[in-house]
Amino acid sequence: MRLNWLLVFVPIALGLNWRDAHPTLVFLASALAIVPLAALMGDATESLASYLGPTYGGLLSATLGNAPEIIVGLFALHQGLVDVVKASLTGSIIGNLLLGLGLSLFAGGMKHGEQQFDSKTARRNAASLMLAAIALIIPAVFHFSASSDEEISVHIAAVLFFVYCSSIVLTLRSQKAVFGVAAAAEELEEKGKAEPEPLGGELGWSRNRALAVLAVVTIALGVMSEIMTDAVQPAADAMGLTPLFAGVFLLAIVGNAAETFNSIRFARSNQVELALGVTVGASTQVALVVAPVLVFFSMLIGRDMDLLFSQFEIVAVMLAVVVTRDLVRDGQSTWFDGLLLIGVYCILAIGFFYIPVTPAS
C-alpha cells in the first residue's frame, strides 16, 4: 500500500501556511504531508541499509527508525508544547498497540481467517513493554517525595537509553555472528560468483539515490513538522480539543501512520509476526529512544520536559499493555481480536476527549 500520492499535500501545506489559512486546514495538510515523508524515510533507510550489510545496516535502521517521531517532537518542544509532546509519547504507545495492531489483526483476519504466530516471541515482546509502563509510573509515584521531577526524569531517561544501547549492541553482535557463518558457507559453495547483490534491496534503489532521498525527506520533514507544530495548538483550540487529546491522538496518529500501514500490509500477507514486530516494537522504541532523546533535548533548550504523566495516561498505557498481552499469548488471532483492540482504543479516545485539562504537576 503506497502512500506517495499524499505528497501532493506538501505544496498544499506550504501554500496554506504562506496564505495564513485557517490553522485547522494548515494542520491537516501538513499532517497528511508528513505521512508519506515518514514512509519515504523508512524506504530510503531500508535501501541504504541493504548496501551496508547486516551489522551497520541494522545500526542505521535502528538509529533512523524513529526519526520522524523525534523530528516532530523536537519542533513541538521548540514551540513550547511540552504537554502535547508528552501526550504524543503516550499516544504512540497505545496507538501502536491498540489501533495499529488492531487494524492489522482485523485486516489479516478478514482475509485469512484464523492466523498463527509464535506465541513465545509475542509474549516476550509484550513483556518488554512493561519497561515502558514502569518508566511512566515511577515519576508519578515519587512525584511528591522527589526533590525534582526533572531530575528523576533525566535519570530514568538515562536508564532507558542505556537499555536501548545495550539492545543494539546485542543485536549487532548476533547479526555479525550469523552473517559471518552465512558468508563463510556461501564463499565455500559459490567461489568465483559475481559480486553479491545488496542485501534486502526490494526497492532497487542505488546508494546515491537512497542518500539523496534521505537528505531531501529529512529537510522536508523538518519544514512540515515546524508548520504542523505551529498550527496544532490553534487547530486544537478551534476544534475544541485539549492539548492532551491533541497529543495523544492527533500527533501520535500522524507519527505512526507509516508504521500502521506497514503492519496492515504484513498481516494481509499472512505475516502476523512481522505485524506484531512493527507495532509492539514501535511502542517499545518510543519508551527507550524517543522519550529519552526528547528529555535530553529539552534540557538543552531550557524547556524542562519531565516524564511525569497524568493518571489517565498511565492507566491507558497499562490497559493497552495488559489487553495486548492477553490477546497474543495463545499464538493465534482472528479479525475479532483486532476489533476488540480497536474498540478499546475508541473507548480510551472518548475518555481522553472528555477528561478536563489539569496540570501534570
Tab-separated table of C-alpha atoms in Angstrom, residues 45-46 48-65 164 167-169 171-173 175-176 199 285:
chain	number	residue	atom	x	y	z
A	45	THR	CA	16.820	3.824	5.248
A	46	GLU	CA	15.951	0.252	4.310
A	48	LEU	CA	20.680	2.241	2.218
A	49	ALA	CA	20.970	-0.363	4.958
A	50	SER	CA	20.970	-3.115	2.317
A	51	TYR	CA	24.305	-1.787	0.994
A	52	LEU	CA	25.920	-1.649	4.427
A	53	GLY	CA	25.444	-5.281	5.369
A	54	PRO	CA	23.543	-6.666	8.349
A	55	THR	CA	25.716	-5.126	11.069
A	56	TYR	CA	25.920	-1.481	10.018
A	57	GLY	CA	22.643	-1.688	8.153
A	58	GLY	CA	20.911	-2.836	11.315
A	59	LEU	CA	22.502	0.014	13.252
A	60	LEU	CA	21.341	2.535	10.645
A	61	SER	CA	17.800	1.172	10.660
A	62	ALA	CA	17.664	1.220	14.455
A	63	THR	CA	19.042	4.773	14.572
A	64	LEU	CA	16.740	6.285	11.962
A	65	GLY	CA	13.688	4.130	12.592
A	164	TYR	CA	18.327	0.679	24.263
A	167	SER	CA	19.948	-3.979	22.995
A	168	ILE	CA	21.605	-2.516	19.903
A	169	VAL	CA	24.979	-3.985	20.907
A	171	THR	CA	21.546	-7.250	18.156
A	172	LEU	CA	24.609	-6.201	16.190
A	173	ARG	CA	26.736	-8.951	17.745
A	175	GLN	CA	23.768	-10.277	13.366
A	176	LYS	CA	27.551	-10.242	12.906
A	199	LEU	CA	21.003	-7.477	0.983
A	285	GLN	CA	11.130	2.133	20.869
